[in-house]
Coordinates of C-alpha atoms in Angstrom, one line a residue:
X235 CA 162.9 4.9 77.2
X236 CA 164.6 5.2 80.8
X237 CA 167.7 6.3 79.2
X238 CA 166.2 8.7 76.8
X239 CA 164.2 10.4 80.1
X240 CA 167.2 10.3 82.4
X241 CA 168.7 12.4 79.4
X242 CA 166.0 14.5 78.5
X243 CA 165.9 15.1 82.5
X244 CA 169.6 15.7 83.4
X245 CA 170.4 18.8 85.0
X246 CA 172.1 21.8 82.9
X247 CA 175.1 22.0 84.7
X248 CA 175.6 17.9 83.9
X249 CA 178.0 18.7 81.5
X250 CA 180.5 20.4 82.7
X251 CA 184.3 18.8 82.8
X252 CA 185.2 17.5 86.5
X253 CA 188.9 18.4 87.4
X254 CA 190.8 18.3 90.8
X255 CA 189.4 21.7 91.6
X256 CA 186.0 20.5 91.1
X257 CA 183.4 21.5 88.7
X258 CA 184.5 24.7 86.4
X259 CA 181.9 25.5 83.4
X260 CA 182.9 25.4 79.6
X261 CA 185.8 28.4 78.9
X262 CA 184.0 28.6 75.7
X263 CA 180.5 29.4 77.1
X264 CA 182.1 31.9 79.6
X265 CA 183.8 33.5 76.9
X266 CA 180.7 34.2 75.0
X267 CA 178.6 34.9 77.9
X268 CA 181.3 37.7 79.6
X269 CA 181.6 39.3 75.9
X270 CA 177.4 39.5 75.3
X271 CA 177.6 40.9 78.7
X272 CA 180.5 43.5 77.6
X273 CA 178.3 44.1 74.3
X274 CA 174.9 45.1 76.5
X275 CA 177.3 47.2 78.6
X276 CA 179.1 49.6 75.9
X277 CA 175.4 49.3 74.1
X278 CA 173.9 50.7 77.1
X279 CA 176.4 53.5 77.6
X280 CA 176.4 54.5 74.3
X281 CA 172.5 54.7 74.5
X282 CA 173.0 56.8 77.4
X283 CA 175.9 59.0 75.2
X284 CA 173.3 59.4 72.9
X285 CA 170.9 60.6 75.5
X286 CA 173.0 63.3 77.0
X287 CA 174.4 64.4 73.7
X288 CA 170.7 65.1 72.6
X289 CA 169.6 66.6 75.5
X290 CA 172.7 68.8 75.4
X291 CA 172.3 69.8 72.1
X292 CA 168.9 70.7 73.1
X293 CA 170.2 72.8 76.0
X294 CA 172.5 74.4 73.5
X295 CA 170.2 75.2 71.3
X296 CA 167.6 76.8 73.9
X297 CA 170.4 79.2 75.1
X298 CA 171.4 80.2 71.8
X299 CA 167.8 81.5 71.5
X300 CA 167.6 83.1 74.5
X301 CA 171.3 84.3 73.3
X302 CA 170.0 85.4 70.3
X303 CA 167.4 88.1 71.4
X304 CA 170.4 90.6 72.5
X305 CA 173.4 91.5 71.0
X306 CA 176.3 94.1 72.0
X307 CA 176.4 97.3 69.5
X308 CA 179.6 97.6 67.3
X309 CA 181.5 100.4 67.1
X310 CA 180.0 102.1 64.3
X311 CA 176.7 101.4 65.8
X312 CA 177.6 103.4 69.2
X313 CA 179.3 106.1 67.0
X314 CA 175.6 106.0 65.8
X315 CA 173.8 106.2 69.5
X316 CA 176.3 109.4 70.6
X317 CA 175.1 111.0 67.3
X318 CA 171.7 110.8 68.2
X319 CA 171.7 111.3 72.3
X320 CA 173.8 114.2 71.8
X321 CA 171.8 115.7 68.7
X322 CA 169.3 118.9 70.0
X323 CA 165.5 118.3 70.3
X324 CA 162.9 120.4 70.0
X325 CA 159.8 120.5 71.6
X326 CA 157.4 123.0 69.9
X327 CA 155.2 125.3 72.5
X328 CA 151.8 126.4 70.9
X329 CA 150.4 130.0 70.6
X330 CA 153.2 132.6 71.6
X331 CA 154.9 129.8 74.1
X332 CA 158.6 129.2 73.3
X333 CA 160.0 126.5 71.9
X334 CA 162.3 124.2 74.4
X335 CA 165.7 122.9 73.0
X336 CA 167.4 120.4 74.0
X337 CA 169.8 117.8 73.9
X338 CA 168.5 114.3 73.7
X339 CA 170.6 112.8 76.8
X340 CA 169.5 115.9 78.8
X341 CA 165.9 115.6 78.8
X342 CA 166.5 111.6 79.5
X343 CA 168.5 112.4 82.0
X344 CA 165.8 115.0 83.7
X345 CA 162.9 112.5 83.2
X346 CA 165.1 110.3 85.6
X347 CA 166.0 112.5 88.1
X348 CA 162.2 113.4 88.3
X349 CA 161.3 110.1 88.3
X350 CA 163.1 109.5 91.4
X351 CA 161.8 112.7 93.2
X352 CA 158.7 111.4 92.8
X353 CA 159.4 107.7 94.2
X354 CA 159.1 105.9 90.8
X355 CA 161.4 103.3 90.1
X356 CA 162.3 102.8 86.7
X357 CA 164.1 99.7 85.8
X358 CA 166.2 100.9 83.2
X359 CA 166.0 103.0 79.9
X360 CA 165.4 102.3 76.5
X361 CA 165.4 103.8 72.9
X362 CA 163.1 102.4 71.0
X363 CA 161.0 103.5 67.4
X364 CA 163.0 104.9 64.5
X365 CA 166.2 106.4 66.2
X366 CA 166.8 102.5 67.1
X367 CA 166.4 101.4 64.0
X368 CA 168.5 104.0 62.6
X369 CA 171.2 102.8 65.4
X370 CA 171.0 99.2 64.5
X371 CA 171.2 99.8 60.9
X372 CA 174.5 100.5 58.4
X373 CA 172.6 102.4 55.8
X374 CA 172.0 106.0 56.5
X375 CA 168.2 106.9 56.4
X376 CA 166.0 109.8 58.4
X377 CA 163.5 108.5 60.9
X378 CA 161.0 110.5 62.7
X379 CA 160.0 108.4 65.7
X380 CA 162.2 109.5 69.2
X381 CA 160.7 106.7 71.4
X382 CA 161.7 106.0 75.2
X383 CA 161.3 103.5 77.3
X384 CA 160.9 103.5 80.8
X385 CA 159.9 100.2 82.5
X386 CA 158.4 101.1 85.7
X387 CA 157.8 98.2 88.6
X388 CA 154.6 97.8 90.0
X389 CA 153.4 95.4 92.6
X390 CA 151.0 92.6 91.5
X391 CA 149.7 93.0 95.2
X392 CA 149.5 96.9 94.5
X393 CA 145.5 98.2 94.5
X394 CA 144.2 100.4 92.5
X395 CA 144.5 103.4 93.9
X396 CA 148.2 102.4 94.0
X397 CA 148.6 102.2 90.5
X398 CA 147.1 105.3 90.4
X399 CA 149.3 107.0 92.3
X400 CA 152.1 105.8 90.6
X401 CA 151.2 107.6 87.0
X402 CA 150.2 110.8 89.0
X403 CA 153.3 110.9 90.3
X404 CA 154.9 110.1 86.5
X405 CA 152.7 112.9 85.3
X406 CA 153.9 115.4 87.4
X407 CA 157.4 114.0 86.8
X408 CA 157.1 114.8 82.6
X409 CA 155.8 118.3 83.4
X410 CA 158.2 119.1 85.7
X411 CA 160.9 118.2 83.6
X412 CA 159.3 120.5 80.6
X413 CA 159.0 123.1 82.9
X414 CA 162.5 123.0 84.0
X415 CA 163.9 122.5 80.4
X416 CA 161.8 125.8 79.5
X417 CA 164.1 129.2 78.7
X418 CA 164.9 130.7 81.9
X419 CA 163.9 134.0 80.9
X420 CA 159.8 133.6 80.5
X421 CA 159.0 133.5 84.0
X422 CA 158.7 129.3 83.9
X423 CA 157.6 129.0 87.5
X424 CA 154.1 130.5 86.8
X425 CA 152.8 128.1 84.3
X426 CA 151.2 125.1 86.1
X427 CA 150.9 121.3 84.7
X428 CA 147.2 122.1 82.9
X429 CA 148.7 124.9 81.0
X430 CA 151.9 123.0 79.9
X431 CA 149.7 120.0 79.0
X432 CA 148.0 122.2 76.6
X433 CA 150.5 123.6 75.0
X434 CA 153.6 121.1 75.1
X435 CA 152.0 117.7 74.9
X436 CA 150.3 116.5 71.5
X437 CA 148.6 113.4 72.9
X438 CA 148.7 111.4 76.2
X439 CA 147.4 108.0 76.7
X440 CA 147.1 105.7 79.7
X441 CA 146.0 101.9 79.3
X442 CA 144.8 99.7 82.1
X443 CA 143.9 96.6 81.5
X444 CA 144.9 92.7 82.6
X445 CA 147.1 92.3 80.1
X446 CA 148.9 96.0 79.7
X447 CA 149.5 98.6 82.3
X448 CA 151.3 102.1 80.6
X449 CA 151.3 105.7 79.5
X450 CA 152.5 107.9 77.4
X451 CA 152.9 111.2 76.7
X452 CA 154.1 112.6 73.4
X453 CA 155.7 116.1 73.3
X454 CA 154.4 118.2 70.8
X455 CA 156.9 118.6 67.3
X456 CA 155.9 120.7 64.5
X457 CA 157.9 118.9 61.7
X458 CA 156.3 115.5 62.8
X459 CA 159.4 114.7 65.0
X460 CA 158.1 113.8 68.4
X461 CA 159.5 112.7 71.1
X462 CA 157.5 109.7 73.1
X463 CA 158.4 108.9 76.9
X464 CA 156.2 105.6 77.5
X465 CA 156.0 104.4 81.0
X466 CA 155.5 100.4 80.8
X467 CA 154.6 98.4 83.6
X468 CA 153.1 96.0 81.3
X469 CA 152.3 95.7 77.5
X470 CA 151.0 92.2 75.7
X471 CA 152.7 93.4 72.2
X472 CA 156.2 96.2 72.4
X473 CA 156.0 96.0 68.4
X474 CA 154.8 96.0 65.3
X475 CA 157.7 94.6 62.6
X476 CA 160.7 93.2 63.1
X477 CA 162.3 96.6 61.5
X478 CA 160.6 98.3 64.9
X479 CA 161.4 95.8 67.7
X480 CA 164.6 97.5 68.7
X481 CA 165.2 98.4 72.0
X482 CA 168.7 99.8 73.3
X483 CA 169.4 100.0 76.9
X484 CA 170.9 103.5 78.1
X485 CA 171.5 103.1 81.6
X486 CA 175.2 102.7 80.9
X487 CA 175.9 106.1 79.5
X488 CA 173.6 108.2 81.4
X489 CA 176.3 108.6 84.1
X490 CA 179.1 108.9 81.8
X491 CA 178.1 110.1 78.2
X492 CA 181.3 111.4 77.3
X493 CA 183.2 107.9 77.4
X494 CA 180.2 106.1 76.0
X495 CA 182.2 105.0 73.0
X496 CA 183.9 102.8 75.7
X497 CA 180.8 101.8 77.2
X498 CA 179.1 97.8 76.6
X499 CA 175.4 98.7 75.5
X500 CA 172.6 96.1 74.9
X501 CA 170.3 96.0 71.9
X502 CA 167.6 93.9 71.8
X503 CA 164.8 92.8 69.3
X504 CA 161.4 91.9 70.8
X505 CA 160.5 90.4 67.7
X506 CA 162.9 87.3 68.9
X507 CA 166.3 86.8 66.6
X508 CA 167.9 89.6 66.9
X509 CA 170.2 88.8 63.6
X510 CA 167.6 88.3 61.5
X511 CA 165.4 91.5 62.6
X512 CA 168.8 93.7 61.4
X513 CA 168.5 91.5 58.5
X514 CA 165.4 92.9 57.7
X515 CA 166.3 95.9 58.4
X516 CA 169.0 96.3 55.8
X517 CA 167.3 93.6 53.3
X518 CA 164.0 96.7 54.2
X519 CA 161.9 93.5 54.0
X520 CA 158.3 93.7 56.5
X521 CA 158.2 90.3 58.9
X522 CA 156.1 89.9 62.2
X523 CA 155.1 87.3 64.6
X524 CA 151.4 87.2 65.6
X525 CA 149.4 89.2 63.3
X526 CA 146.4 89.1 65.5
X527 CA 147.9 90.9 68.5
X528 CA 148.8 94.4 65.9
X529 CA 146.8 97.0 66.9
X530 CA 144.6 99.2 64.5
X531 CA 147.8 101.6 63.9
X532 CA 150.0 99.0 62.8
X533 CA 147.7 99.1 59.3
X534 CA 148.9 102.8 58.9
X535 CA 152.5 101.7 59.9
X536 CA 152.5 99.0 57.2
X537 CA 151.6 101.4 54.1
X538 CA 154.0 103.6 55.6
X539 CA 156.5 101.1 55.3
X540 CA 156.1 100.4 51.6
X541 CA 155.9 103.4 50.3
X542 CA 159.8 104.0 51.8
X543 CA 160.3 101.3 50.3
X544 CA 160.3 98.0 52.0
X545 CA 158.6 94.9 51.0
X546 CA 157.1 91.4 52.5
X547 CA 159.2 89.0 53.6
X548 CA 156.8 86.2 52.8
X549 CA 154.6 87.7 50.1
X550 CA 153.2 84.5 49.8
X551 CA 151.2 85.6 53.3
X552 CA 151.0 89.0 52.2
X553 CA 147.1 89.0 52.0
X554 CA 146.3 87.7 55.0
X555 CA 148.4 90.0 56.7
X556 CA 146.9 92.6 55.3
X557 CA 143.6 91.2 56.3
X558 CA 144.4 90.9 60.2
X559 CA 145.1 94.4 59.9
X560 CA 142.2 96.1 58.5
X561 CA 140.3 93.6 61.0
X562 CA 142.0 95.2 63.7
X563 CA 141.7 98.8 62.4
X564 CA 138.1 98.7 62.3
X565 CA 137.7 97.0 66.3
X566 CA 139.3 99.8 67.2
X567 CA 138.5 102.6 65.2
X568 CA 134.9 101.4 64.2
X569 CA 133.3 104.9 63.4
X570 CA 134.4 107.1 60.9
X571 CA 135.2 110.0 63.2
X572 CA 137.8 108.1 65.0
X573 CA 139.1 106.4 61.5
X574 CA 139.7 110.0 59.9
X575 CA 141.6 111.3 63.4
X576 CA 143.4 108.8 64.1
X577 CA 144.8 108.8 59.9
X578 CA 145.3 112.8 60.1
X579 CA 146.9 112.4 63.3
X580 CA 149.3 109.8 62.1
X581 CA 150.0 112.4 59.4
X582 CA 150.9 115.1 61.3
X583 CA 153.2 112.5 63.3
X584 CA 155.1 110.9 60.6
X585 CA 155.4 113.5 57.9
X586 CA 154.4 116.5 59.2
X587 CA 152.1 119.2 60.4
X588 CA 150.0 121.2 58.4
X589 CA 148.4 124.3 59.6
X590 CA 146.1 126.5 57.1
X591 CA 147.8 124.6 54.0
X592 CA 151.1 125.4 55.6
X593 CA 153.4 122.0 55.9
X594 CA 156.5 122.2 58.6
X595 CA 158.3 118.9 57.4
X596 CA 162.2 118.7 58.0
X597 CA 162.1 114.5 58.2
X598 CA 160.3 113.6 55.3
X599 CA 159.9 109.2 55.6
X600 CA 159.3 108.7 51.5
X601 CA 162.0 106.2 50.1
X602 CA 163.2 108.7 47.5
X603 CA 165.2 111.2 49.8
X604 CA 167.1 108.1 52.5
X605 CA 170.2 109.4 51.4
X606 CA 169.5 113.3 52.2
X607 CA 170.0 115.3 55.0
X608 CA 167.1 116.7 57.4
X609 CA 167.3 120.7 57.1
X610 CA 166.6 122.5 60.2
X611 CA 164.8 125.6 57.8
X612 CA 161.8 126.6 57.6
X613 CA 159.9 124.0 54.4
X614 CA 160.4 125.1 51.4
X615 CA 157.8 124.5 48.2
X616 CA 160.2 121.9 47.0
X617 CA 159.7 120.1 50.3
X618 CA 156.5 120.5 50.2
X619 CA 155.7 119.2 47.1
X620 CA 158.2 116.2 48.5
X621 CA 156.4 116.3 51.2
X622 CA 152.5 116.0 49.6
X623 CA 153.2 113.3 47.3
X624 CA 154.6 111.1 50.4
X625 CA 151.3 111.5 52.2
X626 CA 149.6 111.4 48.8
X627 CA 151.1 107.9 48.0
X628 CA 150.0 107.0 51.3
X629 CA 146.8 107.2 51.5
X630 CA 146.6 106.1 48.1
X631 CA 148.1 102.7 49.4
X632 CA 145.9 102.4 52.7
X633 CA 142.9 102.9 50.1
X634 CA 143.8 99.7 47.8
X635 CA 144.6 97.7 50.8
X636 CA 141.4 98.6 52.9
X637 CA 140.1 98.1 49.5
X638 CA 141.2 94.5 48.7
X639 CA 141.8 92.9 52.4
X640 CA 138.8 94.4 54.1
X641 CA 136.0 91.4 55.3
X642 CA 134.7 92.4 58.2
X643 CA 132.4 95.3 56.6
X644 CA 129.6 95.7 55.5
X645 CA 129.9 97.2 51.9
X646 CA 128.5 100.6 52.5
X647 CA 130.6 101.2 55.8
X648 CA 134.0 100.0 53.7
X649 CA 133.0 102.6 51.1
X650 CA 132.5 105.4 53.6
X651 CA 135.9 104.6 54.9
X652 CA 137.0 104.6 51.1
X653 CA 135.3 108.0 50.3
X654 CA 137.3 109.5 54.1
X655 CA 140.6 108.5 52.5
X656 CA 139.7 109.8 48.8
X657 CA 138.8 112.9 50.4
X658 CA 141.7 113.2 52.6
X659 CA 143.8 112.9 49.7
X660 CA 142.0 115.5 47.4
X661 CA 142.3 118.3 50.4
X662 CA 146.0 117.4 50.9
X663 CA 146.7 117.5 46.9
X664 CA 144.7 120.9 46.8
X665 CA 147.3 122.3 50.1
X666 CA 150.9 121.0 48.3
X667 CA 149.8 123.1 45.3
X668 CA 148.4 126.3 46.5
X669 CA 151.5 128.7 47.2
X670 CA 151.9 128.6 50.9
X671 CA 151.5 132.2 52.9
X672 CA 154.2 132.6 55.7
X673 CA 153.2 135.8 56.3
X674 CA 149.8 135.1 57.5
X675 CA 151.3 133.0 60.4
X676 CA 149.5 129.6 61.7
X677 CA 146.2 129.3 63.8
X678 CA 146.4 127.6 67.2
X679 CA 145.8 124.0 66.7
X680 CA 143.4 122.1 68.3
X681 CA 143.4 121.5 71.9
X682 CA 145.3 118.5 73.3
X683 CA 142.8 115.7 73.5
X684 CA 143.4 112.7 76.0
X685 CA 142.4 109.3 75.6
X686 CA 141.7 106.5 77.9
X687 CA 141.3 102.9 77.6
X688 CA 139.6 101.5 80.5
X689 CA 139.8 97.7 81.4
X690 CA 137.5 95.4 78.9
X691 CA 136.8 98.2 76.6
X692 CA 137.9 97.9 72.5
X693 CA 137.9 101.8 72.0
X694 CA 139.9 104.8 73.5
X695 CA 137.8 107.1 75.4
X696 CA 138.3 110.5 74.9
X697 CA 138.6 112.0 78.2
X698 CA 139.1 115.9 77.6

């Protein structure tokens, strides 16, 4: 029993070999312990590989999506861009006022020199709208929508009567670049900004709100062509589709248009990959991120859309697109007066303007003419009757989707919106047939009506 305890009780290192160098341990046990040891080692450096290969592939991939939001245009692209900068504009004067014509790059260029005068720093310029698209893409197709972007910097420490001041100062800037861009021969100096406002500008907005700070003023364009200067400080949602979300940056060129073949210009989608937005654009498939966040004229956008032609992307969430929509047409359009405006307005914007049963259209948007030409001549019946069915189609459309995806209604207000449309339609089919009268000249449309969205309010306010 002794024995057994003195074993039992022996000390680890008791059997180890004694030599003249005293005690050394087992080889064996060395062996085995310096190779586990070399095992926990490379295991714990490739653990630690594996780490920093994930996180790099990580890093990777977050830069390739920061990456992928721009792009450099090709060559054909900025063959494209000069095409359109350099093409003449014209900015239709009401009553017996002249028309101003000009080239694209010019009045950029004036707005920015004005801009200055006045002590407004814009951060750079941007096309945006359908001349972007039409940039971006490799199919030839008309678009009506001239859109430019002019980022503006305002404080966050700025009051209010700063903020103010600022888009005073950007008011006078636009009407002092129409004034200047006027024929030289009429006496230009005369006419002050109230005047000009009346007969140059077909709407102007201004937003001011937590969320979105900007203007805009949209010069008037009798064939549904015009031209949109929008001064952003701030805006929650810059588009509607991924076919929209182009912007291109112009500040390259506007010092040096005549090498701008040469020049490096940036395109970028705010609906994220830029790749897959000009996918879309030449696949003409409809794709948007946040539904909610479309305002009440993205519903008109989206019939316009699919009668050129287009389609969903995911058809599968076709319906409930279509139901965000008409939700967020009716928050902010909610009476009927304001429904029918804003759909005759969009209209005159996007396929022309009509005038006593008169249509002016030179860009007509339906997907049967993408491979025509725009005339610069006065409509003719053909294009009128082009011209009627587009909108007829149209409305047509917007009155099966209100129709089908509308929830938010009570029954008797979705049929009043229903019968606004059918009636819309019947007076629009009764002007593309009646023989149009070119001698009896156009009345003076409406006065220019200005809107104004004040901070926590759902509707525009009509100030004028």
């Amino acid at each position: 029993m002794r024995k057994d305890r003195r074993q039992q009780l022996t000390p680890h290192g008791s059997n180890r070999m004694r030599n003249g160098n005293g005690y050394q341990g087992n080889q064996h046990t060395q062996q085995n312990q310096h190779y586990q040891n070399h095992q926990n080692h490379q295991s714990h450096q490739n653990h630690a590989a594996q780490n920093n290969n994930q996180n790099s592939i990580q890093e990777t991939a977050v830069v390739e999506k920061i990456v992928s939001r721009t792009m450099l245009l090709a060559k054909g692209q900025m063959k494209r861009l000069r095409a359109v900068l350099d093409e003449r504009v014209e900015i239709h004067g009401r009553g017996n006022f002249p028309t101003i014509s000009t080239k694209l790059i010019d009045l950029i260029r004036c707005v920015r020199t004005h801009l200055g005068a006045a002590q407004v720093r814009a951060r750079d310029i941007r096309l945006n709208g359908g001349a972007a698209s039409f940039v971006a893409s490799s199919d030839d197709f008309t678009y009506a929508d001239l859109d430019l972007i002019f980022p503006i910097q305002i404080d966050d420490e700025s009051g209010e009567n700063a903020e103010k001041t600022i888009f005073e100062s950007i008011r006078e800037a636009v009407f002092t670049t129409i004034r200047e861009l006027m024929p030289d021969n009429i006496g230009k100096e005369k006419f002050d900004f109230e005047t000009l406002k009346d007969v140059y500008i077909r709407k102007m907005i201004k937003v001011a709100s937590d969320n979105d700070v900007w203007s805009l003023f949209s010069l008037n364009n009798e064939y549904g062509r015009c031209i949109e200067l929008k001064f952003v400080n701030k805006m929650k949602r810059q588009f509607e589709f991924s076919v929209d979300s182009f912007q291109i940056h112009l500040d390259p060129l506007l010092d040096d248009f005549e090498s701008c073949e040469q020049k490096k210009v940036t395109i970028e989608s705010m609906y994220g990959d830029i790749h897959q937005a000009i996918n879309h654009l030449h696949e003409r498939l409809i794709d948007t991120v946040k539904p909610e966040e479309i305002r009440g004229g993205g519903l008109l956008k989206y019939c316009h859309l699919i009668i050129r032609g287009y389609k969903a992307a995911k058809p599968w969430n076709c319906r409930k697109l279509e139901r965000y929509m008409c939700s967020r047409f009716f928050i902010d359009f909610p009476d009927l007066n304001s429904q029918e405006n804003k759909l005759r307005n969009y209209l005159d914007s996007h396929f022309g303007t009509s005038f006593n049963g008169v249509t002016y259209d030179q860009w007509s948007s339906s997907g049967s003419d993408t491979e025509s030409e725009a005339s610069t001549s006065q409509a003719t019946s053909s294009s009128l009757l082009v011209t009627g069915q587009a909108k007829y189609d149209f409305l047509m459309l917007l009155y099966r989707v209100i129709d089908e995806s509308t929830v938010c209604l009570m029954a008797h207000e979705r049929h009043m919106t229903l019968n606004m449309i059918d009636r819309v339609a019947f007076q629009l089919s009764m002007q593309c047939y009646s023989p149009p009268n070119f001698s009896s000249g156009s009345s003076t449309p409406p006065r220019t009506t200005l809107f104004y969205l004040p901070p926590d309010a759902a509707t525009w306010i009509p100030v004028i």
